[in-house]
Amino acid sequence: MRLSRGMSSLVLLLAVSTSVSVAAELGALSGAGINPAVIGMNQPPQDITVERIARLPVVQRAAWVAYLHHSEEQRKVDKAKLAAERTPGVPIPEMPKENPGARSMPLHQEAAWYGSPEARHIADVILSFQTPAGGWSKNLDMSGAPRAKGQSYTPDNLSKHLSEADFDAPKEPQWNYVGTLDNDATVTELRFLALVAGQAGDAAARYRESFLRGVRYLLNAQFPNGGWPQVWPLEGGYHDAITYNDNAVTQTADLMTTVAAGEGDYAFVPANLRAEADKSARHALQCILDTQLKVKGKRAGWAQQQDALTFEPESGRNYEPASLASSESADVLLYLMALPNPSKAVVTAVEGGIQWLTSAEIQGQEWTSKTAPGGRTLVAKPGAGPLWARYYDLATDRPVFGDRDKTLHDDVNDLSRERRNGYSWFNESPAKALTAYKTWSAKSIPATEVLKK
């Protein structure tokens, strides 16, 4: 059984009878001199390094060494090209303002709209912010002004709550998220460019050239095992992990499948690149299947991010523990159920994931609003639910919660008010996967094997 790092205190709880309430268990621990509100400490995520690669099986090392070298060299190129745009003594343009970037690139307008001046302006701004590597940062308002010469490729993107040794503190504050899949970045830009190119007539060439550069960026960023990091070139920390958060892996794999098909607005993609995209999507699917985690020997879900070298769940920010993530798992399952002609391996993965989500349902509890006395809390309410906690510990399969000071808790009500109010500790999104499964299972699984709740 795999154990989440930093959860040694939780293991103590396993020795206590499961019929005893959590409150009673923690009370017993308190009598032993252990703070009942804290069950562990979140551990820092790990970078991809040469030293860690050296611990892999020999057959895997060469590909990873080459990948890491390519990342480091591309980072140098990206920085050098920005530096070359800047003249000593000339003020550097201010960073772009941080905005919800994906919203500025609508993907579901009528086809003719993508030939409008408004859409063309957005596409031109997208081109101006494309990094030398071929990707984009996040939280850029692409409906605003184009990037100025020497201006950063990114907005600030720094957390306003950084503390000492914060997991979210970048090693280079001025070089952060320079090329990312976070917050739907890069994939959204590429889909928007394809739509505009399809309506741009003689002006389509430059949008298509930018699109092709972006696809090659994604191919370069893909790990040797088929996953994708949150940021590429790599910048360390949880950004180096296989990232299921914000659908980074599944959205990118889906785009690769679209590129491989080469239909409609994507018909311009050369045959050799379509073949690479097809291989990439297949490789990503295998990674998804390989990284499915187990609870008590049974297939369950996926973590928010998983270590690229070991597949172990990886912590994110200070308050995001290495654990199973219900929302990300639901999104992965929806992706798998959308695949045509699912293989036996896909069916097995979906069955296990759906069974885990069903077992993780929380009934009879309500997550109150921020305006409630004392802030958001979890309270008993007959008939309420189902809810799912955002995170579940692998060792116990119980909900787990984190605070900014890296403490881990099994009761959300023990968190600081700021973290209770400021984070989505509970969600209902797995319900969509459970609903989709009812239809999918009828088509994809023999009737005798359909799971019953």
Tab-separated table of C-alpha atoms in Angstrom:
chain	number	residue	atom	x	y	z
A	1	MET	CA	0.000	0.000	0.000
A	2	ARG	CA	1.310	3.442	-0.866
A	3	LEU	CA	1.468	5.995	1.939
A	4	SER	CA	1.330	9.769	1.577
A	5	ARG	CA	4.566	11.423	2.679
A	6	GLY	CA	4.311	13.306	5.942
A	7	MET	CA	1.332	11.285	7.128
A	8	SER	CA	3.084	9.174	9.757
A	9	SER	CA	0.732	10.453	12.446
A	10	LEU	CA	-2.203	9.160	10.466
A	11	VAL	CA	-0.694	5.690	10.535
A	12	LEU	CA	-1.028	5.798	14.323
A	13	LEU	CA	-4.769	6.126	13.879
A	14	LEU	CA	-4.928	2.836	11.990
A	15	ALA	CA	-4.174	0.980	15.187
A	16	VAL	CA	-7.335	2.343	16.780
A	17	SER	CA	-10.594	0.477	16.239
A	18	THR	CA	-12.478	1.816	13.226
A	19	SER	CA	-15.697	1.685	15.248
A	20	VAL	CA	-14.382	4.428	17.528
A	21	SER	CA	-15.134	7.984	16.406
A	22	VAL	CA	-12.348	10.165	15.058
A	23	ALA	CA	-12.941	12.545	17.947
A	24	ALA	CA	-12.340	9.761	20.451
A	25	GLU	CA	-9.209	8.655	18.620
A	26	LEU	CA	-7.776	12.157	18.677
A	27	GLY	CA	-8.717	12.499	22.300
A	28	ALA	CA	-6.661	9.421	23.096
A	29	LEU	CA	-3.730	10.856	21.182
A	30	SER	CA	-4.115	14.126	23.063
A	31	GLY	CA	-3.740	12.249	26.307
A	32	ALA	CA	-0.449	10.955	24.984
A	33	GLY	CA	0.776	14.515	24.508
A	34	ILE	CA	-0.076	14.890	20.809
A	35	ASN	CA	-2.028	17.912	19.556
A	36	PRO	CA	-5.414	16.444	18.494
A	37	ALA	CA	-5.911	19.168	15.857
A	38	VAL	CA	-2.767	18.267	13.917
A	39	ILE	CA	-2.266	14.813	12.403
A	40	GLY	CA	0.829	15.508	10.331
A	41	MET	CA	2.908	18.048	8.454
A	42	ASN	CA	2.842	18.569	4.709
A	43	GLN	CA	6.149	17.715	3.067
A	44	PRO	CA	7.793	19.716	0.260
A	45	PRO	CA	7.436	18.561	-3.338
A	46	GLN	CA	10.560	17.380	-5.161
A	47	ASP	CA	12.272	18.774	-8.254
A	48	ILE	CA	13.318	16.600	-11.163
A	49	THR	CA	17.103	16.422	-10.762
A	50	VAL	CA	20.038	14.487	-12.183
A	51	GLU	CA	20.543	12.903	-8.765
A	52	ARG	CA	16.984	11.600	-8.650
A	53	ILE	CA	17.138	10.407	-12.258
A	54	ALA	CA	20.258	8.397	-11.336
A	55	ARG	CA	18.082	6.315	-8.985
A	56	LEU	CA	15.785	5.204	-11.822
A	57	PRO	CA	16.228	1.851	-13.581
A	58	VAL	CA	19.115	2.095	-16.058
A	59	VAL	CA	16.833	1.685	-19.069
A	60	GLN	CA	14.928	4.876	-18.155
A	61	ARG	CA	17.801	7.212	-17.349
A	62	ALA	CA	18.956	8.336	-20.804
A	63	ALA	CA	15.534	9.643	-21.824
A	64	TRP	CA	15.135	11.579	-18.584
A	65	VAL	CA	18.639	13.045	-18.705
A	66	ALA	CA	17.970	14.238	-22.261
A	67	TYR	CA	14.603	15.671	-21.213
A	68	LEU	CA	16.080	17.589	-18.292
A	69	HIS	CA	18.951	18.905	-20.446
A	70	HIS	CA	16.521	20.095	-23.124
A	71	SER	CA	14.458	21.872	-20.466
A	72	GLU	CA	17.488	23.642	-19.007
A	73	GLU	CA	18.762	24.725	-22.424
A	74	GLN	CA	15.362	26.010	-23.533
A	75	ARG	CA	15.054	28.017	-20.322
A	76	LYS	CA	18.387	29.690	-21.131
A	77	VAL	CA	17.200	30.488	-24.660
A	78	ASP	CA	13.923	31.955	-23.417
A	79	LYS	CA	15.707	34.204	-20.926
A	80	ALA	CA	18.342	35.275	-23.429
A	81	LYS	CA	15.768	36.288	-26.020
A	82	LEU	CA	13.899	38.443	-23.527
A	83	ALA	CA	17.159	40.017	-22.363
A	84	ALA	CA	18.059	40.812	-25.986
A	85	GLU	CA	14.864	42.867	-26.289
A	86	ARG	CA	15.901	45.098	-23.405
A	87	THR	CA	18.320	48.038	-23.767
A	88	PRO	CA	20.483	49.078	-20.800
A	89	GLY	CA	19.264	52.380	-19.418
A	90	VAL	CA	15.838	52.070	-21.024
A	91	PRO	CA	12.999	51.404	-18.553
A	92	ILE	CA	11.541	47.916	-18.739
A	93	PRO	CA	7.799	47.910	-19.492
A	94	GLU	CA	5.572	47.064	-16.555
A	95	MET	CA	4.410	43.483	-16.198
A	96	PRO	CA	1.039	42.752	-17.799
A	97	LYS	CA	-1.847	42.978	-15.369
A	98	GLU	CA	-3.071	39.670	-13.989
A	99	ASN	CA	-6.500	38.668	-15.309
A	100	PRO	CA	-8.574	35.486	-15.787
A	101	GLY	CA	-6.841	34.727	-19.074
A	102	ALA	CA	-8.896	31.853	-20.492
A	103	ARG	CA	-12.080	33.942	-20.335
A	104	SER	CA	-10.599	36.399	-22.807
A	105	MET	CA	-10.362	33.637	-25.446
A	106	PRO	CA	-13.902	32.294	-25.993
A	107	LEU	CA	-13.972	28.945	-27.777
A	108	HIS	CA	-17.706	28.519	-28.406
A	109	GLN	CA	-18.741	31.456	-30.578
A	110	GLU	CA	-20.337	31.119	-34.012
A	111	ALA	CA	-17.683	30.259	-36.620
A	112	ALA	CA	-18.010	33.610	-38.406
A	113	TRP	CA	-17.101	35.504	-35.212
A	114	TYR	CA	-13.564	34.158	-35.384
A	115	GLY	CA	-13.047	36.192	-38.527
A	116	SER	CA	-14.127	39.422	-36.827
A	117	PRO	CA	-11.749	42.275	-35.906
A	118	GLU	CA	-12.312	41.460	-32.232
A	119	ALA	CA	-11.239	37.855	-32.638
A	120	ARG	CA	-8.304	38.816	-34.855
A	121	HIS	CA	-7.137	41.301	-32.209
A	122	ILE	CA	-7.196	38.590	-29.544
A	123	ALA	CA	-5.254	36.258	-31.845
A	124	ASP	CA	-2.647	38.952	-32.506
A	125	VAL	CA	-2.197	39.521	-28.775
A	126	ILE	CA	-1.819	35.763	-28.317
A	127	LEU	CA	0.974	35.745	-30.884
A	128	SER	CA	2.741	38.604	-29.115
A	129	PHE	CA	2.856	36.719	-25.791
A	130	GLN	CA	4.029	33.359	-27.155
A	131	THR	CA	7.304	32.456	-25.468
A	132	PRO	CA	10.383	31.471	-27.500
A	133	ALA	CA	9.735	27.888	-26.404
A	134	GLY	CA	6.259	28.095	-27.969
A	135	GLY	CA	3.962	28.157	-24.948
A	136	TRP	CA	2.133	30.808	-22.952
A	137	SER	CA	1.908	31.947	-19.355
A	138	LYS	CA	-1.358	32.055	-17.428
A	139	ASN	CA	-3.714	34.847	-16.352
A	140	LEU	CA	-3.032	37.032	-19.392
A	141	ASP	CA	-5.848	39.179	-20.753
A	142	MET	CA	-5.559	38.441	-24.456
A	143	SER	CA	-8.248	41.000	-25.276
A	144	GLY	CA	-5.992	43.791	-24.011
A	145	ALA	CA	-2.806	45.331	-25.378
A	146	PRO	CA	-0.187	43.284	-27.246
A	147	ARG	CA	3.053	42.528	-25.474
A	148	ALA	CA	5.528	45.408	-25.740
A	149	LYS	CA	9.171	44.897	-26.678
A	150	GLY	CA	11.066	43.829	-23.564
A	151	GLN	CA	7.893	43.251	-21.569
A	152	SER	CA	7.629	40.105	-19.462
A	153	TYR	CA	5.880	37.112	-21.019
A	154	THR	CA	3.964	36.771	-17.753
A	155	PRO	CA	1.930	38.770	-15.267
A	156	ASP	CA	3.054	38.732	-11.637
A	157	ASN	CA	1.347	35.413	-10.774
A	158	LEU	CA	2.888	35.502	-7.265
A	159	SER	CA	0.801	34.452	-4.300
A	160	LYS	CA	0.032	37.312	-1.945
A	161	HIS	CA	0.296	34.950	1.043
A	162	LEU	CA	3.857	33.664	0.731
A	163	SER	CA	5.531	32.748	3.998
A	164	GLU	CA	8.999	31.495	4.887
A	165	ALA	CA	9.923	28.318	2.978
A	166	ASP	CA	6.573	28.445	1.201
A	167	PHE	CA	6.065	25.621	-1.293
A	168	ASP	CA	4.644	28.175	-3.724
A	169	ALA	CA	7.635	30.548	-3.608
A	170	PRO	CA	9.379	30.572	-7.016
A	171	LYS	CA	13.136	30.248	-7.158
A	172	GLU	CA	13.177	33.250	-9.498
A	173	PRO	CA	10.236	35.585	-8.753
A	174	GLN	CA	10.775	37.429	-12.040
A	175	TRP	CA	10.775	34.175	-14.040
A	176	ASN	CA	7.676	32.284	-13.048
A	177	TYR	CA	5.155	30.304	-15.119
A	178	VAL	CA	6.995	31.134	-18.351
A	179	GLY	CA	5.126	28.522	-20.342
A	180	THR	CA	2.431	26.602	-18.448
A	181	LEU	CA	-0.658	24.396	-18.666
A	182	ASP	CA	-2.039	25.840	-15.433
A	183	ASN	CA	-5.405	27.632	-15.510
A	184	ASP	CA	-6.106	26.267	-19.006
A	185	ALA	CA	-3.128	28.158	-20.450
A	186	THR	CA	-1.474	27.170	-23.759
A	187	VAL	CA	-4.196	24.674	-24.727
A	188	THR	CA	-6.769	27.500	-24.824
A	189	GLU	CA	-4.476	29.717	-26.900
A	190	LEU	CA	-3.919	26.914	-29.395
A	191	ARG	CA	-7.586	26.097	-29.825
A	192	PHE	CA	-8.388	29.786	-30.257
A	193	LEU	CA	-5.684	30.208	-32.908
A	194	ALA	CA	-7.016	27.232	-34.871
A	195	LEU	CA	-10.510	28.750	-34.867
A	196	VAL	CA	-9.265	32.156	-36.030
A	197	ALA	CA	-6.997	30.657	-38.684
A	198	GLY	CA	-10.012	28.831	-40.096
A	199	GLN	CA	-11.711	32.194	-40.751
A	200	ALA	CA	-8.702	34.409	-41.516
A	201	GLY	CA	-8.313	33.719	-45.235
A	202	ASP	CA	-4.991	34.984	-46.592
A	203	ALA	CA	-3.920	36.074	-43.084
A	204	ALA	CA	-4.193	32.537	-41.680
A	205	ALA	CA	-0.541	31.624	-42.204
A	206	ARG	CA	0.899	33.414	-39.180
A	207	TYR	CA	-1.759	32.051	-36.850
A	208	ARG	CA	-1.134	28.559	-38.123
A	209	GLU	CA	2.628	28.954	-37.775
A	210	SER	CA	2.147	30.007	-34.142
A	211	PHE	CA	-0.188	27.056	-33.612
A	212	LEU	CA	2.375	24.586	-34.958
A	213	ARG	CA	5.048	26.074	-32.683
A	214	GLY	CA	2.675	25.599	-29.770
A	215	VAL	CA	2.052	21.949	-30.603
A	216	ARG	CA	5.797	21.350	-30.773
A	217	TYR	CA	6.082	23.063	-27.385
A	218	LEU	CA	3.654	20.512	-25.952
A	219	LEU	CA	5.571	17.649	-27.533
A	220	ASN	CA	8.811	18.945	-26.030
A	221	ALA	CA	7.198	19.430	-22.626
A	222	GLN	CA	5.782	15.899	-22.463
A	223	PHE	CA	7.600	13.651	-20.015
A	224	PRO	CA	9.260	10.437	-21.210
A	225	ASN	CA	6.482	8.560	-19.394
A	226	GLY	CA	3.681	10.442	-21.216
A	227	GLY	CA	2.588	12.956	-18.574
A	228	TRP	CA	2.941	16.721	-18.626
A	229	PRO	CA	4.327	19.093	-15.985
A	230	GLN	CA	2.493	22.207	-14.948
A	231	VAL	CA	5.329	24.449	-16.172
A	232	TRP	CA	7.866	23.946	-18.976
A	233	PRO	CA	10.737	24.648	-19.156
A	234	LEU	CA	10.798	23.165	-15.686
A	235	GLU	CA	11.014	25.521	-12.719
A	236	GLY	CA	11.040	23.075	-9.803
A	237	GLY	CA	8.731	22.161	-6.959
A	238	TYR	CA	5.258	20.820	-7.611
A	239	HIS	CA	5.383	22.457	-11.056
A	240	ASP	CA	7.658	19.536	-12.098
A	241	ALA	CA	5.018	16.923	-11.268
A	242	ILE	CA	2.600	15.134	-13.590
A	243	THR	CA	-0.277	17.590	-13.298
A	244	TYR	CA	-3.915	16.518	-13.238
A	245	ASN	CA	-4.913	19.801	-11.607
A	246	ASP	CA	-6.866	22.045	-14.004
A	247	ASN	CA	-7.087	19.048	-16.383
A	248	ALA	CA	-3.553	19.768	-17.594
A	249	VAL	CA	-2.813	16.221	-18.765
A	250	THR	CA	-6.267	15.347	-20.074
A	251	GLN	CA	-6.884	18.663	-21.872
A	252	THR	CA	-3.503	18.417	-23.559
A	253	ALA	CA	-4.033	14.799	-24.538
A	254	ASP	CA	-7.454	15.703	-25.945
A	255	LEU	CA	-5.907	18.499	-28.009
A	256	MET	CA	-3.307	16.075	-29.324
A	257	THR	CA	-6.083	13.715	-30.400
A	258	THR	CA	-7.775	16.594	-32.236
A	259	VAL	CA	-4.504	17.557	-33.930
A	260	ALA	CA	-3.876	13.951	-34.927
A	261	ALA	CA	-7.266	13.709	-36.619
A	262	GLY	CA	-6.406	16.717	-38.805
A	263	GLU	CA	-10.027	17.615	-39.525
A	264	GLY	CA	-11.848	20.936	-39.971
A	265	ASP	CA	-9.842	23.868	-38.615
A	266	TYR	CA	-6.955	21.471	-37.942
A	267	ALA	CA	-6.667	20.117	-41.488
A	268	PHE	CA	-3.610	22.324	-42.134
A	269	VAL	CA	-1.440	20.348	-39.674
A	270	PRO	CA	1.275	18.442	-41.602
A	271	ALA	CA	1.020	14.666	-41.655
A	272	ASN	CA	4.271	14.148	-39.742
A	273	LEU	CA	3.107	16.379	-36.883
A	274	ARG	CA	-0.277	14.647	-36.824
A	275	ALA	CA	1.545	11.350	-36.386
A	276	GLU	CA	3.575	12.773	-33.508
A	277	ALA	CA	0.411	14.107	-31.902
A	278	ASP	CA	-1.258	10.705	-32.175
A	279	LYS	CA	1.726	9.044	-30.508
A	280	SER	CA	1.675	11.724	-27.814
A	281	ALA	CA	-2.008	11.164	-27.018
A	282	ARG	CA	-1.509	7.403	-26.778
A	283	HIS	CA	1.499	7.911	-24.531
A	284	ALA	CA	-0.524	10.226	-22.294
A	285	LEU	CA	-3.298	7.642	-21.978
A	286	GLN	CA	-0.800	5.033	-20.842
A	287	CYS	CA	0.528	7.473	-18.258
A	288	ILE	CA	-2.988	8.081	-16.965
A	289	LEU	CA	-3.536	4.343	-16.568
A	290	ASP	CA	-0.124	3.832	-14.963
A	291	THR	CA	-0.620	6.595	-12.403
A	292	GLN	CA	-3.989	5.456	-11.074
A	293	LEU	CA	-3.502	5.075	-7.328
A	294	LYS	CA	-4.723	2.259	-5.116
A	295	VAL	CA	-6.395	2.204	-1.725
A	296	LYS	CA	-6.150	-1.068	0.182
A	297	GLY	CA	-5.043	-2.835	-2.983
A	298	LYS	CA	-7.935	-1.584	-5.124
A	299	ARG	CA	-7.821	0.934	-7.963
A	300	ALA	CA	-9.033	4.324	-6.816
A	301	GLY	CA	-8.366	7.787	-8.248
A	302	TRP	CA	-5.552	10.177	-9.024
A	303	ALA	CA	-3.731	12.887	-7.118
A	304	GLN	CA	-3.770	16.571	-7.934
A	305	GLN	CA	-0.195	16.086	-9.050
A	306	GLN	CA	2.050	13.013	-8.974
A	307	ASP	CA	5.813	12.820	-8.898
A	308	ALA	CA	7.062	12.422	-12.452
A	309	LEU	CA	9.711	9.869	-11.503
A	310	THR	CA	7.913	7.761	-8.903
A	311	PHE	CA	4.180	8.381	-9.601
A	312	GLU	CA	3.686	9.009	-5.870
A	313	PRO	CA	1.181	11.742	-4.919
A	314	GLU	CA	2.937	15.086	-4.628
A	315	SER	CA	2.080	17.981	-2.335
A	316	GLY	CA	1.200	21.297	-3.950
A	317	ARG	CA	0.969	24.515	-2.028
A	318	ASN	CA	1.517	24.505	1.761
A	319	TYR	CA	-2.086	23.475	2.393
A	320	GLU	CA	-2.419	20.949	-0.455
A	321	PRO	CA	-1.361	17.508	0.816
A	322	ALA	CA	-0.053	14.580	-1.182
A	323	SER	CA	-3.291	12.619	-1.453
A	324	LEU	CA	-6.096	11.411	-3.677
A	325	ALA	CA	-8.039	14.302	-5.235
A	326	SER	CA	-11.743	13.747	-5.855
A	327	SER	CA	-12.332	16.516	-8.402
A	328	GLU	CA	-9.259	15.707	-10.499
A	329	SER	CA	-10.134	12.008	-10.362
A	330	ALA	CA	-13.634	12.760	-11.625
A	331	ASP	CA	-12.213	14.798	-14.501
A	332	VAL	CA	-9.822	11.995	-15.474
A	333	LEU	CA	-12.689	9.515	-15.425
A	334	LEU	CA	-14.800	11.755	-17.665
A	335	TYR	CA	-11.873	11.901	-20.100
A	336	LEU	CA	-11.504	8.109	-20.088
A	337	MET	CA	-15.237	7.586	-20.594
A	338	ALA	CA	-15.174	9.913	-23.606
A	339	LEU	CA	-12.610	7.748	-25.416
A	340	PRO	CA	-14.006	5.707	-28.330
A	341	ASN	CA	-13.718	1.922	-28.173
A	342	PRO	CA	-12.266	1.745	-24.648
A	343	SER	CA	-9.740	-1.005	-24.049
A	344	LYS	CA	-10.028	-3.483	-21.212
A	345	ALA	CA	-7.417	-1.441	-19.337
A	346	VAL	CA	-9.510	1.719	-19.680
A	347	VAL	CA	-12.659	-0.089	-18.542
A	348	THR	CA	-10.823	-1.469	-15.512
A	349	ALA	CA	-9.512	1.995	-14.618
A	350	VAL	CA	-12.947	3.557	-14.906
A	351	GLU	CA	-14.613	0.839	-12.837
A	352	GLY	CA	-12.070	1.253	-10.060
A	353	GLY	CA	-12.290	5.036	-10.099
A	354	ILE	CA	-16.089	5.096	-10.039
A	355	GLN	CA	-16.190	2.567	-7.227
A	356	TRP	CA	-13.787	4.732	-5.203
A	357	LEU	CA	-15.770	7.939	-5.808
A	358	THR	CA	-18.934	6.142	-4.730
A	359	SER	CA	-17.307	4.941	-1.521
A	360	ALA	CA	-15.934	8.443	-0.829
A	361	GLU	CA	-19.347	10.146	-0.851
A	362	ILE	CA	-20.172	12.241	2.203
A	363	GLN	CA	-23.863	12.219	3.108
A	364	GLY	CA	-25.778	14.187	5.728
A	365	GLN	CA	-23.213	17.005	5.932
A	366	GLU	CA	-23.377	20.605	4.720
A	367	TRP	CA	-20.470	22.924	3.902
A	368	THR	CA	-21.775	26.291	5.047
A	369	SER	CA	-21.216	29.672	3.370
A	370	LYS	CA	-18.514	32.219	4.166
A	371	THR	CA	-21.115	34.477	5.741
A	372	ALA	CA	-22.069	31.905	8.375
A	373	PRO	CA	-21.091	32.721	11.976
A	374	GLY	CA	-17.465	31.705	12.378
A	375	GLY	CA	-16.989	31.285	8.636
A	376	ARG	CA	-17.358	28.128	6.566
A	377	THR	CA	-17.727	24.920	8.547
A	378	LEU	CA	-18.888	21.378	7.959
A	379	VAL	CA	-22.070	20.703	9.899
A	380	ALA	CA	-24.503	17.839	10.159
A	381	LYS	CA	-27.666	18.255	8.089
A	382	PRO	CA	-29.994	15.303	7.524
A	383	GLY	CA	-30.639	14.692	3.835
A	384	ALA	CA	-27.744	16.830	2.627
A	385	GLY	CA	-25.232	15.525	0.132
A	386	PRO	CA	-23.581	13.933	-1.547
A	387	LEU	CA	-20.382	15.938	-1.086
A	388	TRP	CA	-16.802	14.907	-1.663
A	389	ALA	CA	-13.791	16.206	0.210
A	390	ARG	CA	-11.160	17.625	-2.094
A	391	TYR	CA	-8.451	15.357	-0.661
A	392	TYR	CA	-8.399	11.820	0.745
A	393	ASP	CA	-5.420	10.238	2.471
A	394	LEU	CA	-4.142	7.074	0.839
A	395	ALA	CA	-3.406	5.294	4.103
A	396	THR	CA	-6.832	5.769	5.653
A	397	ASP	CA	-9.067	6.843	2.745
A	398	ARG	CA	-10.334	9.631	5.019
A	399	PRO	CA	-10.616	13.309	4.122
A	400	VAL	CA	-7.505	15.322	4.905
A	401	PHE	CA	-7.104	19.115	5.058
A	402	GLY	CA	-4.133	21.474	5.189
A	403	ASP	CA	-3.420	24.952	6.506
A	404	ARG	CA	-0.955	27.629	5.417
A	405	ASP	CA	1.463	26.598	8.184
A	406	LYS	CA	1.725	23.133	6.537
A	407	THR	CA	-0.193	21.403	9.330
A	408	LEU	CA	-2.509	18.586	8.245
A	409	HIS	CA	-5.888	17.921	9.837
A	410	ASP	CA	-8.652	15.338	9.548
A	411	ASP	CA	-11.315	17.865	10.593
A	412	VAL	CA	-11.852	20.823	8.282
A	413	ASN	CA	-13.275	22.806	11.176
A	414	ASP	CA	-9.819	22.811	12.799
A	415	LEU	CA	-8.376	24.939	9.983
A	416	SER	CA	-7.827	28.664	10.284
A	417	ARG	CA	-10.823	30.729	9.230
A	418	GLU	CA	-8.820	32.175	6.312
A	419	ARG	CA	-8.207	28.711	4.829
A	420	ARG	CA	-11.721	27.458	5.512
A	421	ASN	CA	-13.157	30.464	3.693
A	422	GLY	CA	-10.495	30.670	0.989
A	423	TYR	CA	-10.339	27.168	-0.455
A	424	SER	CA	-12.739	24.634	-1.983
A	425	TRP	CA	-12.420	21.844	0.563
A	426	PHE	CA	-15.596	20.153	-0.647
A	427	ASN	CA	-17.134	19.787	-4.077
A	428	GLU	CA	-19.924	18.090	-5.972
A	429	SER	CA	-18.146	17.575	-9.304
A	430	PRO	CA	-17.752	13.774	-8.925
A	431	ALA	CA	-21.535	13.522	-9.328
A	432	LYS	CA	-21.055	14.297	-13.030
A	433	ALA	CA	-18.728	11.327	-13.398
A	434	LEU	CA	-21.132	9.028	-11.582
A	435	THR	CA	-23.986	10.161	-13.822
A	436	ALA	CA	-21.895	9.729	-16.967
A	437	TYR	CA	-20.902	6.250	-15.813
A	438	LYS	CA	-24.491	5.034	-15.858
A	439	THR	CA	-24.724	5.676	-19.598
A	440	TRP	CA	-21.138	4.707	-20.380
A	441	SER	CA	-21.262	1.379	-18.522
A	442	ALA	CA	-24.337	0.289	-20.428
A	443	LYS	CA	-22.394	0.675	-23.683
A	444	SER	CA	-18.923	-0.366	-22.604
A	445	ILE	CA	-19.309	-3.104	-19.975
A	446	PRO	CA	-21.251	-6.391	-20.134
A	447	ALA	CA	-24.395	-6.209	-18.003
A	448	THR	CA	-23.067	-8.769	-15.530
A	449	GLU	CA	-20.069	-6.550	-14.748
A	450	VAL	CA	-21.842	-3.203	-14.306
A	451	LEU	CA	-21.042	-1.785	-10.878
A	452	LYS	CA	-23.940	-1.313	-8.500
A	453	LYS	CA	-23.933	1.350	-5.847
